[in-house]
Amino acid sequence: MAMCAALRCVSAALPLLTRPAPIWTCQNSLRPNILRTLYTSSRLSGALKFTDKHEWVRVDGTVGTVGISNFAQEALGDVVYCGLPEVGTKLEQMEEFGALESVKAASELYSPLNGEVTEINTNLTDNPGLVNKACYEDGWLIKMTIEKPAELDELMDEAAYEKFIKSLDS
Amino acid sequence: MILRLSNRACVLSGSARLKSTLSTFFDEMGKAGIVLKSASTGIFENLALEDWIHDRVDLQNRSMLLLWRNSPVVVIGRHQNPWQECNLPLMRRLGIPLARRRSGGGTVFHDFGNINMTFFTSKKKYDRHRNLKVVTRALKALRPDLDVAASDRFDILLNGHYKISGTAAKLGRTSAYHHCTLLCSVDRSILPSVLKSNTSEVIKSSATPSVPSPVKNLLDVDPTLDSNTIMDAIASQYSNEFGFDSPVIKVDPTHEGLMPGIHKMAQDLQTWEWIYGRTPKFSVCSSIVVEDVTIKLDMDIKNGAVEQCAMEIPENWLPSEMVNEFTSTLNGSKYCPNETAVLVAAFMRTVSMTADVAVKIHRLCAGVVSVM
């Protein structure tokens, strides 16, 4: 009960309970135990898994939502066009499934898993900038089935991904 | 395996050992930087050569510069709409083909007076500004008084105003390429007309648009500057800029033995599905006049095919049943004048109609095709 109240309090204080990065590098004055609660609840509700190509997958039952990470969207620059596959397209892990065009270049997108595309984010047609503004939420790219759940275990969790991108700077 | 033509240039032809490919040849050379010149002037062969190098050559510890020129062609960016970017009927009349490249960016016209340069690097070393410095410094080394400079948009401007070079790029798994054009002596009587669409006002699309710019040829400011001299200067400056000792190698991109899979890459780039079918979804909303009758035409085009077609035609000119049959014929067909003409001809053979109606259908077809 108290936990619920704390959560409600916190969600009013934070603008978005969604981006993992701000929760870790928290700059507000929340008490540590509330932070731990948030961290735990984000894991329970569909933790993010990352590829070394800077794509993320969030699992919800049998469907995975795919997008690109904050690191990737920053490196890309302003996205001006999202070239996404058709619904029903079968994808293999690491197969190229589309491209994002930004002021920097046309950048290929690689499937994190084996599966079939069930939905594409049509909001990106008129608003490709969502990929930059909300890469973990409204800027999602596709949803797909997960043919081989074991593949998820091969991907990095949030902590491992953070370590990975720090190692890239060196 | 290698025929030496001169000290610095050598031509690769045939392969002494069965498993030798261009890739293994580069590995064996052990050079950190290599300059290539394509022996082909075919756009699809040259785009395939780019794809092949990008996919098959190890670019983690090696960079490459490819210099190439093409016979007249219009090249659109990966996510562009050709109906919005160029005058397709004019290009068909002039025999100028259309190609879609895999990098982003806008639409350009190539002919022998244009030099293309592709800078291949690892993703880490991707640096467009540095690449463009190679070009501007090469030009200034040839003609110190030349006012050429790269802009924020990665264009190169002559005299601060005229665009002489545009840039596009592609980022892959581990490597990247940045390519750019350079206007030396391009036919400027053709360029503006082919790059101006005849139907852009009737198209509504989310495709990436080009940014039109006034252009000039380097030849216009210095008639002694020719493409070969410029290419040599760029090759030289590339080595200087990056500290390479690059040989210049001429490559024949039709050589399947040296570059296995390159033939299929060139074929893939020529399919209707790639060139036209990759156009992002768009709609056409146009009024055409046939026999003094104004007809409103609405079409949705997806993957280059007519997804939906509707026409508003006065009932007394053509009965609505006939109009509906006509539009159903177009549904699912390629947004292409030839295909449409063939379908309508078949329609006219299979549906019974008076001679009077047949003439109207024929003229209606011509009107519809005029926006393709």
Coordinates of C-alpha atoms in Angstrom, one line a residue:
Chain A
M1 CA 0.0 0.0 0.0
A2 CA 2.7 2.4 1.1
M3 CA 4.6 1.4 -2.0
C4 CA 1.7 2.3 -4.2
A5 CA 1.4 5.7 -2.6
A6 CA 5.1 6.2 -3.1
L7 CA 4.8 5.2 -6.7
R8 CA 1.9 7.5 -7.4
C9 CA 3.8 10.3 -5.7
V10 CA 6.8 9.7 -7.8
S11 CA 5.0 9.4 -11.1
A12 CA 3.5 12.9 -10.5
A13 CA 7.0 14.2 -9.8
L14 CA 8.8 12.7 -12.7
P15 CA 7.8 13.8 -16.2
L16 CA 7.9 10.3 -17.6
L17 CA 8.3 7.0 -15.8
T18 CA 9.7 5.5 -18.9
R19 CA 13.3 6.3 -19.9
P20 CA 15.6 4.0 -18.0
A21 CA 18.6 6.4 -18.3
P22 CA 17.1 9.3 -16.3
I23 CA 16.2 6.9 -13.5
W24 CA 19.8 5.8 -13.1
T25 CA 21.3 9.2 -13.4
C26 CA 18.6 10.6 -11.2
Q27 CA 19.1 14.3 -10.7
N28 CA 16.1 14.9 -8.5
S29 CA 15.9 14.5 -4.7
L30 CA 14.0 11.1 -4.5
R31 CA 15.0 8.9 -1.7
P32 CA 17.0 5.8 -2.7
N33 CA 14.4 3.2 -1.7
I34 CA 11.8 4.7 -4.0
L35 CA 14.4 4.6 -6.8
R36 CA 15.0 1.0 -6.2
T37 CA 11.2 0.4 -6.4
L38 CA 11.1 2.1 -9.8
Y39 CA 14.0 0.1 -11.0
T40 CA 12.5 -3.1 -9.9
S41 CA 9.0 -2.3 -11.4
S42 CA 10.5 -1.3 -14.8
R43 CA 12.2 -4.8 -14.9
L44 CA 8.9 -6.5 -14.1
S45 CA 6.9 -4.6 -16.7
G46 CA 9.1 -5.6 -19.6
A47 CA 12.8 -5.0 -19.3
L48 CA 14.8 -3.7 -22.2
K49 CA 17.4 -6.0 -23.8
F50 CA 20.0 -4.5 -26.2
T51 CA 22.0 -5.6 -29.2
D52 CA 25.5 -4.4 -30.0
K53 CA 24.0 -2.6 -32.9
H54 CA 22.2 -0.3 -30.4
E55 CA 18.7 -1.7 -30.9
W56 CA 16.5 -2.6 -28.0
V57 CA 13.7 -5.1 -27.5
R58 CA 11.0 -4.9 -24.9
V59 CA 9.1 -8.1 -24.4
D60 CA 5.4 -8.1 -23.6
G61 CA 4.1 -11.7 -23.5
T62 CA 4.8 -13.1 -26.9
V63 CA 5.5 -9.9 -28.7
G64 CA 8.7 -7.9 -28.8
T65 CA 8.7 -4.1 -29.4
V66 CA 11.9 -3.0 -31.2
G67 CA 13.5 0.4 -31.3
I68 CA 16.9 2.1 -31.2
S69 CA 18.8 3.2 -28.1
N70 CA 19.5 6.7 -26.9
F71 CA 23.1 6.3 -27.9
A72 CA 22.0 5.4 -31.4
Q73 CA 19.6 8.2 -31.8
E74 CA 22.2 10.7 -30.6
A75 CA 24.8 9.3 -33.0
L76 CA 22.3 9.4 -35.9
G77 CA 21.2 13.0 -35.6
D78 CA 17.7 14.2 -36.6
V79 CA 15.8 11.4 -38.3
V80 CA 14.0 12.5 -41.4
Y81 CA 12.7 9.3 -42.7
C82 CA 12.0 5.8 -41.3
G83 CA 12.1 3.0 -43.9
L84 CA 10.3 0.1 -42.2
P85 CA 9.2 -3.4 -43.4
E86 CA 5.7 -4.6 -44.2
V87 CA 3.6 -6.3 -41.6
G88 CA 4.1 -10.1 -42.1
T89 CA 7.7 -9.9 -43.1
K90 CA 9.7 -12.7 -41.6
L91 CA 13.0 -11.6 -40.1
E92 CA 16.1 -13.5 -39.1
Q93 CA 18.4 -12.4 -36.3
M94 CA 20.9 -9.8 -37.6
E95 CA 19.0 -9.4 -40.9
E96 CA 18.7 -5.9 -42.2
F97 CA 15.0 -5.0 -41.9
G98 CA 15.0 -1.3 -42.9
A99 CA 16.8 2.0 -42.6
L100 CA 16.6 5.3 -40.8
E101 CA 17.6 8.3 -42.8
S102 CA 19.0 11.2 -40.9
V103 CA 21.0 14.3 -41.7
K104 CA 24.0 12.1 -41.2
A105 CA 23.3 9.1 -43.5
A106 CA 21.0 6.3 -44.3
S107 CA 21.6 3.8 -41.4
E108 CA 20.6 0.2 -41.7
L109 CA 18.4 -1.4 -39.0
Y110 CA 19.2 -5.0 -38.0
S111 CA 16.7 -7.4 -36.5
P112 CA 17.5 -8.4 -32.9
L113 CA 15.6 -11.6 -33.1
N114 CA 14.0 -14.2 -35.3
G115 CA 10.3 -13.5 -35.8
E116 CA 7.6 -12.0 -37.9
V117 CA 6.6 -8.3 -38.0
T118 CA 3.2 -7.8 -36.5
E119 CA 3.0 -4.0 -36.4
I120 CA 4.9 -1.0 -37.5
N121 CA 4.8 2.4 -35.9
T122 CA 2.8 4.4 -38.5
N123 CA 3.2 7.6 -36.4
L124 CA 6.8 7.8 -37.7
T125 CA 5.6 8.5 -41.2
D126 CA 4.5 12.0 -40.3
N127 CA 6.7 12.4 -37.3
P128 CA 10.1 10.6 -37.8
G129 CA 11.5 12.9 -35.1
L130 CA 9.8 10.7 -32.5
V131 CA 12.8 8.4 -32.8
N132 CA 15.0 11.1 -31.4
K133 CA 12.6 12.6 -28.9
A134 CA 11.2 9.4 -27.4
C135 CA 13.4 6.5 -28.6
Y136 CA 12.2 4.1 -25.8
E137 CA 8.5 5.0 -26.0
D138 CA 6.6 6.7 -28.8
G139 CA 9.6 6.3 -31.1
W140 CA 9.4 2.5 -31.3
L141 CA 9.9 1.1 -34.7
I142 CA 8.3 -2.4 -35.1
K143 CA 6.6 -5.1 -33.1
M144 CA 7.4 -8.7 -33.8
T145 CA 6.8 -12.2 -32.7
I146 CA 9.6 -14.0 -30.8
E147 CA 10.3 -17.3 -32.5
K148 CA 13.2 -18.3 -30.3
P149 CA 12.9 -16.8 -26.8
A150 CA 16.4 -18.2 -26.0
E151 CA 17.8 -15.4 -28.3
L152 CA 16.7 -12.9 -25.6
D153 CA 19.2 -14.4 -23.2
E154 CA 22.0 -13.6 -25.6
L155 CA 21.2 -9.9 -25.6
M156 CA 22.5 -7.4 -23.1
D157 CA 20.5 -6.2 -20.2
E158 CA 20.5 -2.4 -19.4
A159 CA 23.5 -2.5 -17.1
A160 CA 25.6 -4.6 -19.6
Y161 CA 24.6 -2.2 -22.4
E162 CA 25.6 0.8 -20.4
K163 CA 29.0 -0.8 -19.8
F164 CA 29.2 -1.6 -23.5
I165 CA 28.7 1.9 -24.7
K166 CA 31.2 3.3 -22.2
S167 CA 33.8 0.9 -23.6
L168 CA 33.1 2.3 -27.1
D169 CA 34.2 5.7 -26.2
S170 CA 37.7 4.4 -25.4
Chain B
M1 CA 47.0 -11.3 -62.3
I2 CA 48.0 -7.7 -62.4
L3 CA 48.9 -5.8 -65.5
R4 CA 51.1 -2.9 -64.8
L5 CA 50.3 0.0 -67.0
S6 CA 52.4 2.5 -65.3
N7 CA 54.3 3.0 -62.1
R8 CA 51.3 4.0 -60.1
A9 CA 48.3 2.6 -61.9
C10 CA 47.7 -1.1 -62.4
V11 CA 44.8 -3.0 -63.9
L12 CA 43.4 -6.2 -62.5
S13 CA 42.1 -8.7 -64.9
G14 CA 41.6 -12.4 -64.6
S15 CA 42.8 -14.3 -61.6
A16 CA 45.8 -16.5 -61.4
R17 CA 44.5 -18.5 -58.4
L18 CA 41.0 -19.8 -58.4
K19 CA 40.0 -18.4 -55.0
S20 CA 41.4 -14.9 -55.4
T21 CA 39.0 -12.1 -55.1
L22 CA 39.4 -8.4 -55.0
S23 CA 39.1 -8.6 -51.2
T24 CA 42.0 -11.1 -50.7
F25 CA 44.0 -9.0 -53.1
F26 CA 43.6 -5.9 -50.9
D27 CA 44.5 -8.0 -47.8
E28 CA 47.6 -9.2 -49.5
M29 CA 48.6 -5.7 -50.6
G30 CA 48.7 -4.7 -46.9
K31 CA 48.0 -1.0 -47.6
A32 CA 46.1 1.2 -45.2
G33 CA 44.6 3.3 -48.0
I34 CA 43.8 2.4 -51.6
V35 CA 42.4 4.4 -54.5
L36 CA 40.3 2.7 -57.0
K37 CA 39.0 3.8 -60.4
S38 CA 36.1 2.1 -62.0
A39 CA 36.5 0.9 -65.6
S40 CA 32.8 1.1 -66.1
T41 CA 30.5 4.0 -66.9
G42 CA 27.3 2.0 -66.1
I43 CA 25.5 3.3 -63.1
F44 CA 24.2 0.0 -61.9
E45 CA 27.6 -1.7 -62.2
N46 CA 29.2 1.2 -60.3
L47 CA 26.5 1.2 -57.6
A48 CA 27.0 -2.6 -57.3
L49 CA 30.7 -2.0 -57.0
E50 CA 30.0 0.3 -54.0
D51 CA 27.8 -2.3 -52.4
W52 CA 30.3 -5.1 -53.0
I53 CA 33.2 -3.1 -51.4
H54 CA 31.0 -2.1 -48.5
D55 CA 29.9 -5.6 -47.8
R56 CA 32.9 -7.7 -48.7
V57 CA 36.0 -5.7 -48.0
D58 CA 37.5 -5.5 -44.6
L59 CA 37.4 -1.8 -43.8
Q60 CA 38.3 -1.9 -40.1
N61 CA 41.9 -1.1 -40.7
R62 CA 41.8 0.1 -44.3
S63 CA 40.1 3.0 -46.1
M64 CA 39.4 3.3 -49.7
L65 CA 38.5 5.9 -52.2
L66 CA 36.6 4.9 -55.4
L67 CA 36.5 7.3 -58.3
W68 CA 33.8 6.7 -61.0
R69 CA 31.9 8.4 -63.8
N70 CA 28.7 7.5 -65.5
S71 CA 26.9 8.0 -68.8
P72 CA 23.8 10.2 -68.4
V73 CA 21.5 9.0 -65.6
V74 CA 19.4 10.5 -62.8
V75 CA 20.1 9.1 -59.4
I76 CA 17.6 9.4 -56.6
G77 CA 18.2 8.8 -52.9
R78 CA 17.0 5.7 -51.0
H79 CA 13.8 7.2 -49.7
Q80 CA 12.8 9.5 -52.4
N81 CA 9.9 9.7 -54.8
P82 CA 11.0 9.8 -58.5
W83 CA 7.7 11.2 -59.6
Q84 CA 8.3 14.1 -57.3
E85 CA 12.0 14.6 -58.1
C86 CA 12.5 14.4 -61.8
N87 CA 10.7 14.5 -65.1
L88 CA 10.2 10.9 -66.0
P89 CA 8.5 11.4 -69.4
L90 CA 11.4 13.7 -70.5
M91 CA 13.9 11.1 -69.3
R92 CA 12.2 8.4 -71.2
R93 CA 12.2 10.5 -74.4
L94 CA 15.9 11.3 -74.0
G95 CA 16.8 7.7 -73.1
I96 CA 18.1 8.8 -69.7
P97 CA 17.7 6.0 -67.1
L98 CA 16.7 6.3 -63.5
A99 CA 18.6 4.7 -60.6
R100 CA 18.0 4.6 -56.9
R101 CA 21.0 4.4 -54.7
R102 CA 21.2 2.8 -51.2
S103 CA 22.4 5.9 -49.4
G104 CA 20.2 8.8 -48.4
G105 CA 20.1 12.3 -49.7
G106 CA 18.7 14.0 -52.8
T107 CA 18.4 13.6 -56.5
V108 CA 21.3 14.3 -58.9
F109 CA 22.1 14.1 -62.6
H110 CA 25.3 12.4 -63.7
D111 CA 27.0 12.4 -67.0
F112 CA 30.7 12.1 -68.1
G113 CA 31.3 15.6 -66.9
N114 CA 30.6 14.6 -63.3
I115 CA 33.0 12.8 -61.0
N116 CA 31.7 10.6 -58.3
M117 CA 33.9 9.9 -55.2
T118 CA 33.1 7.2 -52.6
F119 CA 35.1 7.3 -49.4
F120 CA 34.9 3.9 -47.6
T121 CA 35.9 3.7 -44.0
S122 CA 35.1 1.9 -40.7
K123 CA 32.1 3.4 -38.9
K124 CA 34.6 4.9 -36.4
K125 CA 36.5 6.8 -39.0
Y126 CA 33.4 8.1 -40.8
D127 CA 34.1 11.8 -41.3
R128 CA 32.4 13.6 -44.1
H129 CA 34.1 17.0 -43.4
R130 CA 37.5 15.5 -43.7
N131 CA 36.6 13.8 -46.9
L132 CA 35.4 17.0 -48.4
K133 CA 38.6 18.7 -47.4
V134 CA 40.4 16.2 -49.6
V135 CA 38.3 17.5 -52.6
T136 CA 38.6 21.3 -51.8
R137 CA 42.3 21.0 -51.1
A138 CA 42.9 19.1 -54.3
L139 CA 41.1 21.7 -56.3
K140 CA 43.0 24.5 -54.6
A141 CA 46.3 22.8 -55.2
L142 CA 45.4 22.8 -58.9
R143 CA 44.1 26.4 -59.0
P144 CA 45.0 28.3 -55.8
D145 CA 42.6 31.2 -56.7
L146 CA 39.6 28.9 -56.8
D147 CA 36.9 29.8 -54.2
V148 CA 35.6 26.4 -53.2
A149 CA 34.4 25.5 -49.7
A150 CA 32.2 22.9 -48.0
S151 CA 29.0 24.1 -46.4
D152 CA 27.1 22.9 -43.3
R153 CA 25.0 20.7 -45.5
F154 CA 28.1 19.0 -46.8
D155 CA 27.7 20.6 -50.2
I156 CA 30.7 22.1 -51.9
L157 CA 30.1 25.7 -53.0
L158 CA 31.9 27.6 -55.8
N159 CA 32.2 31.3 -55.1
G160 CA 30.1 30.9 -52.0
H161 CA 27.0 30.4 -54.0
Y162 CA 27.0 27.7 -56.7
K163 CA 26.7 24.1 -55.7
I164 CA 29.3 21.9 -57.4
S165 CA 29.1 18.9 -55.1
G166 CA 26.4 17.1 -53.1
T167 CA 26.9 14.4 -50.5
A168 CA 25.1 11.3 -49.4
A169 CA 26.1 8.4 -47.1
K170 CA 25.3 5.0 -45.8
L171 CA 26.1 3.5 -42.4
G172 CA 26.2 -0.3 -42.3
R173 CA 27.1 -2.9 -39.6
T174 CA 30.7 -2.0 -39.1
S175 CA 31.6 0.2 -42.0
A176 CA 30.4 3.3 -43.8
Y177 CA 30.6 5.1 -47.0
H178 CA 30.3 8.7 -47.9
H179 CA 29.9 9.6 -51.6
C180 CA 29.7 12.9 -53.4
T181 CA 29.5 14.3 -56.8
L182 CA 31.6 17.0 -58.5
L183 CA 30.4 19.0 -61.4
C184 CA 33.2 19.5 -63.8
S185 CA 31.6 19.8 -67.3
V186 CA 28.1 18.4 -66.9
D187 CA 25.6 19.2 -69.7
R188 CA 23.7 22.1 -68.0
S189 CA 21.2 22.3 -70.8
I190 CA 19.7 19.0 -69.7
L191 CA 20.3 19.0 -65.9
P192 CA 17.6 21.6 -64.9
S193 CA 14.9 20.1 -67.0
V194 CA 15.3 16.5 -66.0
L195 CA 15.5 17.4 -62.3
K196 CA 12.2 19.3 -62.4
S197 CA 9.2 17.1 -61.9
N198 CA 6.2 17.5 -64.2
T199 CA 3.8 16.2 -61.5
S200 CA 5.1 17.4 -58.1
E201 CA 2.1 19.6 -57.5
V202 CA -0.3 16.7 -57.7
I203 CA 1.7 14.4 -55.4
K204 CA 1.3 14.2 -51.6
S205 CA 4.1 12.2 -50.1
S206 CA 6.3 11.8 -47.0
A207 CA 9.4 10.9 -49.1
T208 CA 12.6 12.7 -48.4
P209 CA 12.7 15.8 -50.6
S210 CA 15.7 17.2 -52.5
V211 CA 16.9 20.7 -51.8
P212 CA 17.3 22.4 -55.2
S213 CA 20.4 24.6 -55.6
P214 CA 21.8 26.8 -58.4
V215 CA 24.8 24.9 -59.9
K216 CA 27.9 25.6 -62.0
N217 CA 30.6 23.6 -63.6
L218 CA 34.2 24.0 -62.7
L219 CA 34.8 24.3 -66.4
D220 CA 32.7 27.5 -66.4
V221 CA 35.3 29.2 -64.2
D222 CA 38.4 27.6 -65.6
P223 CA 38.2 26.0 -69.1
T224 CA 41.5 24.3 -68.5
L225 CA 40.3 22.1 -65.7
D226 CA 39.4 18.6 -67.1
S227 CA 38.0 15.6 -65.2
N228 CA 41.1 13.5 -65.5
T229 CA 43.4 16.2 -64.1
I230 CA 40.9 16.7 -61.2
M231 CA 40.7 12.9 -60.5
D232 CA 44.4 12.6 -60.3
A233 CA 44.6 15.6 -58.0
I234 CA 42.0 14.1 -55.7
A235 CA 43.7 10.7 -55.6
S236 CA 46.9 12.5 -54.7
Q237 CA 45.4 14.6 -52.0
Y238 CA 43.6 11.6 -50.5
S239 CA 47.0 10.0 -49.8
N240 CA 48.3 13.3 -48.4
E241 CA 45.4 13.9 -46.1
F242 CA 45.3 10.5 -44.6
G243 CA 49.0 9.7 -44.7
F244 CA 48.6 6.8 -47.1
D245 CA 50.8 5.6 -49.8
S246 CA 48.0 4.6 -52.1
P247 CA 48.4 2.9 -55.4
V248 CA 45.7 3.7 -58.0
I249 CA 44.0 0.6 -59.2
K250 CA 41.5 0.3 -62.1
V251 CA 38.8 -2.2 -61.4
D252 CA 36.3 -3.7 -63.8
P253 CA 33.0 -4.1 -61.9
T254 CA 31.7 -6.7 -64.3
H255 CA 34.3 -9.2 -63.3
E256 CA 32.3 -11.8 -61.3
G257 CA 35.3 -13.9 -60.7
L258 CA 37.1 -11.2 -58.9
M259 CA 34.0 -10.0 -57.1
P260 CA 31.7 -12.9 -56.6
G261 CA 28.1 -11.8 -56.2
I262 CA 28.5 -8.5 -57.9
H263 CA 26.5 -9.4 -60.9
K264 CA 23.4 -10.1 -58.8
M265 CA 24.0 -6.9 -56.9
A266 CA 23.8 -5.0 -60.2
Q267 CA 20.7 -6.9 -61.2
D268 CA 19.0 -6.2 -57.9
L269 CA 19.5 -2.4 -58.5
Q270 CA 17.8 -2.6 -61.8
T271 CA 14.6 -4.2 -60.8
W272 CA 11.4 -2.2 -61.0
E273 CA 10.7 -3.2 -57.4
W274 CA 13.9 -1.4 -56.2
I275 CA 13.8 1.6 -58.5
Y276 CA 10.1 2.5 -58.3
G277 CA 8.7 0.0 -55.8
R278 CA 10.7 1.4 -52.9
T279 CA 9.0 4.7 -53.2
P280 CA 7.3 5.6 -49.9
K281 CA 3.5 5.5 -50.0
F282 CA 2.1 8.6 -51.7
S283 CA -1.1 9.9 -53.2
V284 CA -1.9 11.6 -56.4
C285 CA -4.7 14.1 -56.6
S286 CA -5.1 15.6 -60.1
S287 CA -7.6 17.2 -62.4
I288 CA -7.2 16.1 -66.0
V289 CA -9.1 17.5 -68.9
V290 CA -10.4 15.1 -71.6
E291 CA -12.6 16.4 -74.4
D292 CA -13.4 19.6 -72.5
V293 CA -14.5 17.5 -69.5
T294 CA -12.7 17.9 -66.2
I295 CA -12.0 14.6 -64.5
K296 CA -10.8 14.4 -60.9
L297 CA -8.3 11.6 -60.4
D298 CA -7.4 10.3 -56.9
M299 CA -4.9 7.5 -56.5
D300 CA -3.0 6.0 -53.6
I301 CA 0.3 4.4 -54.6
K302 CA 2.0 1.9 -52.3
N303 CA 5.2 0.0 -53.2
G304 CA 4.9 1.7 -56.6
A305 CA 1.6 0.0 -57.3
V306 CA -1.9 1.5 -57.4
E307 CA -3.5 0.6 -54.1
Q308 CA -6.6 2.6 -54.7
C309 CA -8.0 4.6 -57.7
A310 CA -11.0 6.8 -57.8
M311 CA -12.3 9.1 -60.6
E312 CA -15.0 11.7 -60.6
I313 CA -16.5 11.7 -64.1
P314 CA -19.8 13.3 -65.2
E315 CA -22.3 10.6 -65.6
N316 CA -23.4 11.8 -69.0
W317 CA -19.8 11.6 -70.3
L318 CA -19.2 8.0 -69.2
P319 CA -21.6 5.8 -67.2
S320 CA -20.4 5.2 -63.7
E321 CA -20.5 1.4 -64.2
M322 CA -17.9 1.7 -66.9
V323 CA -15.8 4.1 -64.8
N324 CA -15.9 1.6 -61.9
E325 CA -14.7 -1.2 -64.1
F326 CA -12.0 1.0 -65.5
T327 CA -10.7 1.9 -62.0
S328 CA -10.8 -1.7 -60.8
T329 CA -8.6 -2.6 -63.7
L330 CA -6.0 -0.2 -62.5
N331 CA -6.1 -1.4 -58.9
G332 CA -3.1 -3.4 -58.0
S333 CA -1.2 -2.5 -61.2
K334 CA 2.2 -0.9 -61.4
Y335 CA 2.1 2.9 -61.5
C336 CA 3.7 2.8 -64.9
P337 CA 2.6 4.1 -68.3
N338 CA 3.5 0.9 -70.2
E339 CA 1.7 -1.4 -67.8
T340 CA -1.3 0.9 -67.7
A341 CA -1.6 1.1 -71.4
V342 CA -1.4 -2.7 -71.7
L343 CA -4.1 -3.1 -69.0
V344 CA -6.4 -0.6 -70.6
A345 CA -5.9 -2.2 -74.1
A346 CA -6.9 -5.6 -72.6
F347 CA -9.9 -3.9 -70.9
M348 CA -11.1 -2.4 -74.1
R349 CA -10.8 -5.9 -75.8
T350 CA -12.8 -7.7 -73.1
V351 CA -15.5 -5.2 -72.2
S352 CA -18.1 -4.5 -74.8
M353 CA -18.5 -0.9 -75.6
T354 CA -19.5 1.4 -78.4
A355 CA -16.9 3.0 -80.6
D356 CA -17.8 6.3 -79.0
V357 CA -17.1 5.0 -75.5
A358 CA -13.9 3.3 -76.7
V359 CA -12.5 6.6 -77.9
K360 CA -13.3 8.2 -74.5
I361 CA -11.6 5.4 -72.6
H362 CA -8.6 5.7 -74.8
R363 CA -8.3 9.4 -74.1
L364 CA -9.0 8.9 -70.4
C365 CA -6.1 6.4 -70.4
A366 CA -3.8 9.0 -72.0
G367 CA -4.9 11.5 -69.4
V368 CA -4.1 9.1 -66.5
V369 CA -0.8 8.1 -68.0
S370 CA 0.2 11.7 -68.3
V371 CA 0.7 11.9 -64.5
M372 CA 2.9 8.8 -64.5

